[in-house]
């Protein structure tokens, strides 16, 4: 019985770690998406301002 409790506890800890990694990956992906959108908008407006000169 004690062996199964240890296995289940290890599985719960492993799933918690995987959950934290997934959340971290999602946060990084969201940050990169916002960064890319800001870069694209800046490039669009910079090219537009340069063409109007």
PDB file of N, CA, C and O in Angstrom:
ATOM      1  N   UNK A   1       0.824  -1.200   0.000  1.00  0.00           N
ATOM      2  CA  UNK A   1       0.000   0.000   0.000  1.00  0.00           C
ATOM      3  C   UNK A   1       0.864   1.259   0.000  1.00  0.00           C
ATOM      4  O   UNK A   1       0.580   2.201  -0.732  1.00  0.00           O
ATOM      5  N   UNK A   2       1.923   1.251   0.799  1.00  0.00           N
ATOM      6  CA  UNK A   2       2.802   2.419   0.878  1.00  0.00           C
ATOM      7  C   UNK A   2       3.511   2.695  -0.435  1.00  0.00           C
ATOM      8  O   UNK A   2       3.779   3.846  -0.771  1.00  0.00           O
ATOM      9  N   UNK A   3       3.799   1.614  -1.182  1.00  0.00           N
ATOM     10  CA  UNK A   3       4.457   1.779  -2.477  1.00  0.00           C
ATOM     11  C   UNK A   3       3.551   2.524  -3.452  1.00  0.00           C
ATOM     12  O   UNK A   3       3.994   3.407  -4.181  1.00  0.00           O
ATOM     13  N   UNK A   4       2.259   2.185  -3.440  1.00  0.00           N
ATOM     14  CA  UNK A   4       1.320   2.846  -4.346  1.00  0.00           C
ATOM     15  C   UNK A   4       1.112   4.307  -3.995  1.00  0.00           C
ATOM     16  O   UNK A   4       0.961   5.159  -4.866  1.00  0.00           O
ATOM     17  N   UNK A   5       1.129   4.614  -2.714  1.00  0.00           N
ATOM     18  CA  UNK A   5       0.995   6.002  -2.283  1.00  0.00           C
ATOM     19  C   UNK A   5       2.192   6.813  -2.778  1.00  0.00           C
ATOM     20  O   UNK A   5       2.043   7.930  -3.266  1.00  0.00           O
ATOM     21  N   UNK A   6       3.383   6.243  -2.678  1.00  0.00           N
ATOM     22  CA  UNK A   6       4.586   6.937  -3.142  1.00  0.00           C
ATOM     23  C   UNK A   6       4.538   7.141  -4.654  1.00  0.00           C
ATOM     24  O   UNK A   6       4.911   8.215  -5.152  1.00  0.00           O
ATOM     25  N   UNK A   7       4.056   6.151  -5.388  1.00  0.00           N
ATOM     26  CA  UNK A   7       3.956   6.271  -6.847  1.00  0.00           C
ATOM     27  C   UNK A   7       2.939   7.337  -7.219  1.00  0.00           C
ATOM     28  O   UNK A   7       3.173   8.171  -8.098  1.00  0.00           O
ATOM     29  N   UNK A   8       1.786   7.347  -6.559  1.00  0.00           N
ATOM     30  CA  UNK A   8       0.760   8.353  -6.842  1.00  0.00           C
ATOM     31  C   UNK A   8       1.238   9.759  -6.471  1.00  0.00           C
ATOM     32  O   UNK A   8       0.982  10.720  -7.197  1.00  0.00           O
ATOM     33  N   UNK A   9       1.952   9.874  -5.357  1.00  0.00           N
ATOM     34  CA  UNK A   9       2.485  11.173  -4.952  1.00  0.00           C
ATOM     35  C   UNK A   9       3.515  11.667  -5.966  1.00  0.00           C
ATOM     36  O   UNK A   9       3.513  12.851  -6.337  1.00  0.00           O
ATOM     37  N   UNK A  10       4.370  10.774  -6.456  1.00  0.00           N
ATOM     38  CA  UNK A  10       5.352  11.152  -7.474  1.00  0.00           C
ATOM     39  C   UNK A  10       4.654  11.574  -8.762  1.00  0.00           C
ATOM     40  O   UNK A  10       5.071  12.533  -9.419  1.00  0.00           O
ATOM     41  N   UNK A  11       3.564  10.892  -9.131  1.00  0.00           N
ATOM     42  CA  UNK A  11       2.816  11.253 -10.336  1.00  0.00           C
ATOM     43  C   UNK A  11       2.172  12.630 -10.182  1.00  0.00           C
ATOM     44  O   UNK A  11       2.187  13.437 -11.117  1.00  0.00           O
ATOM     45  N   UNK A  12       1.633  12.903  -8.999  1.00  0.00           N
ATOM     46  CA  UNK A  12       1.012  14.217  -8.760  1.00  0.00           C
ATOM     47  C   UNK A  12       2.058  15.320  -8.838  1.00  0.00           C
ATOM     48  O   UNK A  12       1.825  16.374  -9.445  1.00  0.00           O
ATOM     49  N   UNK A  13       3.222  15.104  -8.245  1.00  0.00           N
ATOM     50  CA  UNK A  13       4.296  16.100  -8.291  1.00  0.00           C
ATOM     51  C   UNK A  13       4.765  16.301  -9.734  1.00  0.00           C
ATOM     52  O   UNK A  13       4.964  17.437 -10.177  1.00  0.00           O
ATOM     53  N   UNK A  14       4.896  15.220 -10.487  1.00  0.00           N
ATOM     54  CA  UNK A  14       5.330  15.335 -11.883  1.00  0.00           C
ATOM     55  C   UNK A  14       4.297  16.109 -12.707  1.00  0.00           C
ATOM     56  O   UNK A  14       4.674  16.961 -13.531  1.00  0.00           O
ATOM     57  N   UNK A  15       3.034  15.854 -12.493  1.00  0.00           N
ATOM     58  CA  UNK A  15       1.991  16.581 -13.228  1.00  0.00           C
ATOM     59  C   UNK A  15       1.961  18.055 -12.839  1.00  0.00           C
ATOM     60  O   UNK A  15       1.714  18.919 -13.692  1.00  0.00           O
ATOM     61  N   UNK A  16       2.221  18.364 -11.579  1.00  0.00           N
ATOM     62  CA  UNK A  16       2.274  19.763 -11.154  1.00  0.00           C
ATOM     63  C   UNK A  16       3.438  20.485 -11.833  1.00  0.00           C
ATOM     64  O   UNK A  16       3.296  21.627 -12.290  1.00  0.00           O
ATOM     65  N   UNK A  17       4.588  19.816 -11.918  1.00  0.00           N
ATOM     66  CA  UNK A  17       5.749  20.417 -12.586  1.00  0.00           C
ATOM     67  C   UNK A  17       5.449  20.634 -14.067  1.00  0.00           C
ATOM     68  O   UNK A  17       5.751  21.695 -14.625  1.00  0.00           O
ATOM     69  N   UNK A  18       4.832  19.650 -14.713  1.00  0.00           N
ATOM     70  CA  UNK A  18       4.463  19.799 -16.124  1.00  0.00           C
ATOM     71  C   UNK A  18       3.476  20.947 -16.298  1.00  0.00           C
ATOM     72  O   UNK A  18       3.571  21.733 -17.246  1.00  0.00           O
ATOM     73  N   UNK A  19       2.544  21.092 -15.382  1.00  0.00           N
ATOM     74  CA  UNK A  19       1.590  22.193 -15.440  1.00  0.00           C
ATOM     75  C   UNK A  19       2.274  23.543 -15.349  1.00  0.00           C
ATOM     76  O   UNK A  19       1.945  24.472 -16.087  1.00  0.00           O
ATOM     77  N   UNK A  20       3.249  23.662 -14.444  1.00  0.00           N
ATOM     78  CA  UNK A  20       3.994  24.921 -14.341  1.00  0.00           C
ATOM     79  C   UNK A  20       4.777  25.203 -15.613  1.00  0.00           C
ATOM     80  O   UNK A  20       4.850  26.343 -16.069  1.00  0.00           O
ATOM     81  N   UNK A  21       5.354  24.173 -16.207  1.00  0.00           N
ATOM     82  CA  UNK A  21       6.116  24.365 -17.452  1.00  0.00           C
ATOM     83  C   UNK A  21       5.204  24.794 -18.594  1.00  0.00           C
ATOM     84  O   UNK A  21       5.567  25.642 -19.407  1.00  0.00           O
ATOM     85  N   UNK A  22       4.006  24.215 -18.651  1.00  0.00           N
ATOM     86  CA  UNK A  22       3.053  24.591 -19.693  1.00  0.00           C
ATOM     87  C   UNK A  22       2.620  26.045 -19.508  1.00  0.00           C
ATOM     88  O   UNK A  22       2.538  26.808 -20.476  1.00  0.00           O
ATOM     89  N   UNK A  23       2.364  26.447 -18.272  1.00  0.00           N
ATOM     90  CA  UNK A  23       1.987  27.839 -18.007  1.00  0.00           C
ATOM     91  C   UNK A  23       3.117  28.789 -18.374  1.00  0.00           C
ATOM     92  O   UNK A  23       2.880  29.857 -18.941  1.00  0.00           O
ATOM     93  N   UNK A  24       4.358  28.403 -18.062  1.00  0.00           N
ATOM     94  CA  UNK A  24       5.498  29.245 -18.406  1.00  0.00           C
ATOM     95  C   UNK A  24       5.644  29.354 -19.924  1.00  0.00           C
ATOM     96  O   UNK A  24       5.893  30.448 -20.448  1.00  0.00           O
ATOM     97  N   UNK A  25       5.472  28.255 -20.635  1.00  0.00           N
ATOM     98  CA  UNK A  25       5.569  28.281 -22.097  1.00  0.00           C
ATOM     99  C   UNK A  25       4.466  29.155 -22.691  1.00  0.00           C
ATOM    100  O   UNK A  25       4.699  29.898 -23.653  1.00  0.00           O
ATOM    101  N   UNK A  26       3.262  29.093 -22.109  1.00  0.00           N
ATOM    102  CA  UNK A  26       2.162  29.923 -22.587  1.00  0.00           C
ATOM    103  C   UNK A  26       2.439  31.400 -22.349  1.00  0.00           C
ATOM    104  O   UNK A  26       2.155  32.241 -23.209  1.00  0.00           O
ATOM    105  N   UNK A  27       3.012  31.719 -21.209  1.00  0.00           N
ATOM    106  CA  UNK A  27       3.337  33.116 -20.905  1.00  0.00           C
ATOM    107  C   UNK A  27       4.416  33.634 -21.852  1.00  0.00           C
ATOM    108  O   UNK A  27       4.329  34.757 -22.358  1.00  0.00           O
ATOM    109  N   UNK A  28       5.435  32.809 -22.115  1.00  0.00           N
ATOM    110  CA  UNK A  28       6.508  33.209 -23.031  1.00  0.00           C
ATOM    111  C   UNK A  28       5.950  33.385 -24.440  1.00  0.00           C
ATOM    112  O   UNK A  28       6.288  34.339 -25.143  1.00  0.00           O
ATOM    113  N   UNK A  29       5.091  32.480 -24.869  1.00  0.00           N
ATOM    114  CA  UNK A  29       4.500  32.588 -26.209  1.00  0.00           C
ATOM    115  C   UNK A  29       3.640  33.844 -26.326  1.00  0.00           C
ATOM    116  O   UNK A  29       3.674  34.531 -27.351  1.00  0.00           O
ATOM    117  N   UNK A  30       2.885  34.157 -25.299  1.00  0.00           N
ATOM    118  CA  UNK A  30       2.085  35.380 -25.321  1.00  0.00           C
ATOM    119  C   UNK A  30       2.950  36.621 -25.377  1.00  0.00           C
ATOM    120  O   UNK A  30       2.662  37.568 -26.119  1.00  0.00           O
ATOM    121  N   UNK A  31       4.037  36.632 -24.622  1.00  0.00           N
ATOM    122  CA  UNK A  31       4.967  37.766 -24.635  1.00  0.00           C
ATOM    123  C   UNK A  31       5.591  37.931 -26.016  1.00  0.00           C
ATOM    124  O   UNK A  31       5.679  39.047 -26.542  1.00  0.00           O
ATOM    125  N   UNK A  32       6.010  36.829 -26.626  1.00  0.00           N
ATOM    126  CA  UNK A  32       6.609  36.897 -27.966  1.00  0.00           C
ATOM    127  C   UNK A  32       5.584  37.346 -29.006  1.00  0.00           C
ATOM    128  O   UNK A  32       5.932  38.087 -29.933  1.00  0.00           O
ATOM    129  N   UNK A  33       4.349  36.919 -28.854  1.00  0.00           N
ATOM    130  CA  UNK A  33       3.299  37.349 -29.782  1.00  0.00           C
ATOM    131  C   UNK A  33       3.086  38.858 -29.698  1.00  0.00           C
ATOM    132  O   UNK A  33       3.021  39.539 -30.726  1.00  0.00           O
ATOM    133  N   UNK A  34       3.008  39.383 -28.483  1.00  0.00           N
ATOM    134  CA  UNK A  34       2.845  40.823 -28.313  1.00  0.00           C
ATOM    135  C   UNK A  34       4.048  41.562 -28.875  1.00  0.00           C
ATOM    136  O   UNK A  34       3.907  42.590 -29.543  1.00  0.00           O
ATOM    137  N   UNK A  35       5.240  41.047 -28.633  1.00  0.00           N
ATOM    138  CA  UNK A  35       6.461  41.668 -29.153  1.00  0.00           C
ATOM    139  C   UNK A  35       6.457  41.694 -30.677  1.00  0.00           C
ATOM    140  O   UNK A  35       6.798  42.715 -31.285  1.00  0.00           O
ATOM    141  N   UNK A  36       6.046  40.605 -31.302  1.00  0.00           N
ATOM    142  CA  UNK A  36       5.983  40.552 -32.768  1.00  0.00           C
ATOM    143  C   UNK A  36       4.936  41.516 -33.316  1.00  0.00           C
ATOM    144  O   UNK A  36       5.168  42.179 -34.332  1.00  0.00           O
ATOM    145  N   UNK A  37       3.785  41.602 -32.656  1.00  0.00           N
ATOM    146  CA  UNK A  37       2.750  42.525 -33.110  1.00  0.00           C
ATOM    147  C   UNK A  37       3.210  43.978 -33.004  1.00  0.00           C
ATOM    148  O   UNK A  37       2.961  44.779 -33.909  1.00  0.00           O
ATOM    149  N   UNK A  38       3.902  44.313 -31.918  1.00  0.00           N
ATOM    150  CA  UNK A  38       4.430  45.670 -31.763  1.00  0.00           C
ATOM    151  C   UNK A  38       5.474  45.947 -32.843  1.00  0.00           C
ATOM    152  O   UNK A  38       5.494  47.022 -33.444  1.00  0.00           O
ATOM    153  N   UNK A  39       6.331  44.953 -33.115  1.00  0.00           N
ATOM    154  CA  UNK A  39       7.344  45.113 -34.164  1.00  0.00           C
ATOM    155  C   UNK A  39       6.736  45.299 -35.540  1.00  0.00           C
ATOM    156  O   UNK A  39       7.170  46.146 -36.317  1.00  0.00           O
ATOM    157  N   UNK A  40       5.708  44.531 -35.853  1.00  0.00           N
ATOM    158  CA  UNK A  40       5.040  44.666 -37.150  1.00  0.00           C
ATOM    159  C   UNK A  40       4.349  46.016 -37.282  1.00  0.00           C
ATOM    160  O   UNK A  40       4.403  46.649 -38.344  1.00  0.00           O
ATOM    161  N   UNK A  41       3.692  46.470 -36.208  1.00  0.00           N
ATOM    162  CA  UNK A  41       3.018  47.765 -36.248  1.00  0.00           C
ATOM    163  C   UNK A  41       4.040  48.891 -36.416  1.00  0.00           C
ATOM    164  O   UNK A  41       3.825  49.819 -37.204  1.00  0.00           O
ATOM    165  N   UNK A  42       5.150  48.801 -35.704  1.00  0.00           N
ATOM    166  CA  UNK A  42       6.191  49.833 -35.817  1.00  0.00           C
ATOM    167  C   UNK A  42       6.779  49.846 -37.222  1.00  0.00           C
ATOM    168  O   UNK A  42       6.998  50.918 -37.799  1.00  0.00           O
ATOM    169  N   UNK A  43       7.010  48.684 -37.780  1.00  0.00           N
ATOM    170  CA  UNK A  43       7.555  48.600 -39.135  1.00  0.00           C
ATOM    171  C   UNK A  43       6.562  49.179 -40.147  1.00  0.00           C
ATOM    172  O   UNK A  43       6.951  49.920 -41.061  1.00  0.00           O
ATOM    173  N   UNK A  44       5.279  48.880 -39.977  1.00  0.00           N
ATOM    174  CA  UNK A  44       4.257  49.393 -40.885  1.00  0.00           C
ATOM    175  C   UNK A  44       4.207  50.914 -40.837  1.00  0.00           C
ATOM    176  O   UNK A  44       4.222  51.581 -41.865  1.00  0.00           O
ATOM    177  N   UNK A  45       4.161  51.475 -39.625  1.00  0.00           N
ATOM    178  CA  UNK A  45       4.067  52.927 -39.500  1.00  0.00           C
ATOM    179  C   UNK A  45       5.355  53.614 -39.933  1.00  0.00           C
ATOM    180  O   UNK A  45       5.327  54.706 -40.492  1.00  0.00           O
ATOM    181  N   UNK A  46       6.515  52.973 -39.682  1.00  0.00           N
ATOM    182  CA  UNK A  46       7.794  53.554 -40.092  1.00  0.00           C
ATOM    183  C   UNK A  46       7.899  53.600 -41.616  1.00  0.00           C
ATOM    184  O   UNK A  46       8.300  54.609 -42.194  1.00  0.00           O
ATOM    185  N   UNK A  47       7.489  52.521 -42.281  1.00  0.00           N
ATOM    186  CA  UNK A  47       7.519  52.499 -43.750  1.00  0.00           C
ATOM    187  C   UNK A  47       6.508  53.486 -44.334  1.00  0.00           C
ATOM    188  O   UNK A  47       6.787  54.132 -45.328  1.00  0.00           O
ATOM    189  N   UNK A  48       5.370  53.614 -43.683  1.00  0.00           N
ATOM    190  CA  UNK A  48       4.346  54.551 -44.148  1.00  0.00           C
ATOM    191  C   UNK A  48       4.832  56.004 -44.011  1.00  0.00           C
ATOM    192  O   UNK A  48       4.614  56.827 -44.903  1.00  0.00           O
ATOM    193  N   UNK A  49       5.492  56.314 -42.903  1.00  0.00           N
ATOM    194  CA  UNK A  49       6.002  57.669 -42.691  1.00  0.00           C
ATOM    195  C   UNK A  49       7.145  57.970 -43.661  1.00  0.00           C
ATOM    196  O   UNK A  49       7.286  59.086 -44.137  1.00  0.00           O
ATOM    197  N   UNK A  50       7.946  56.988 -43.975  1.00  0.00           N
ATOM    198  CA  UNK A  50       9.070  57.196 -44.883  1.00  0.00           C
ATOM    199  C   UNK A  50       8.579  57.412 -46.312  1.00  0.00           C
ATOM    200  O   UNK A  50       9.143  58.195 -47.063  1.00  0.00           O
ATOM    201  N   UNK A  51       7.481  56.721 -46.697  1.00  0.00           N
ATOM    202  CA  UNK A  51       6.953  56.885 -48.059  1.00  0.00           C
ATOM    203  C   UNK A  51       6.288  58.250 -48.264  1.00  0.00           C
ATOM    204  O   UNK A  51       6.229  58.757 -49.362  1.00  0.00           O
ATOM    205  N   UNK A  52       5.751  58.840 -47.193  1.00  0.00           N
ATOM    206  CA  UNK A  52       5.048  60.111 -47.335  1.00  0.00           C
ATOM    207  C   UNK A  52       6.009  61.288 -47.462  1.00  0.00           C
ATOM    208  O   UNK A  52       5.570  62.384 -47.797  1.00  0.00           O
ATOM    209  N   UNK A  53       7.289  61.100 -47.174  1.00  0.00           N
ATOM    210  CA  UNK A  53       8.261  62.209 -47.286  1.00  0.00           C
ATOM    211  C   UNK A  53       8.544  62.596 -48.714  1.00  0.00           C
ATOM    212  O   UNK A  53       8.507  61.903 -49.636  1.00  0.00           O
TER     213      UNK A  53
END
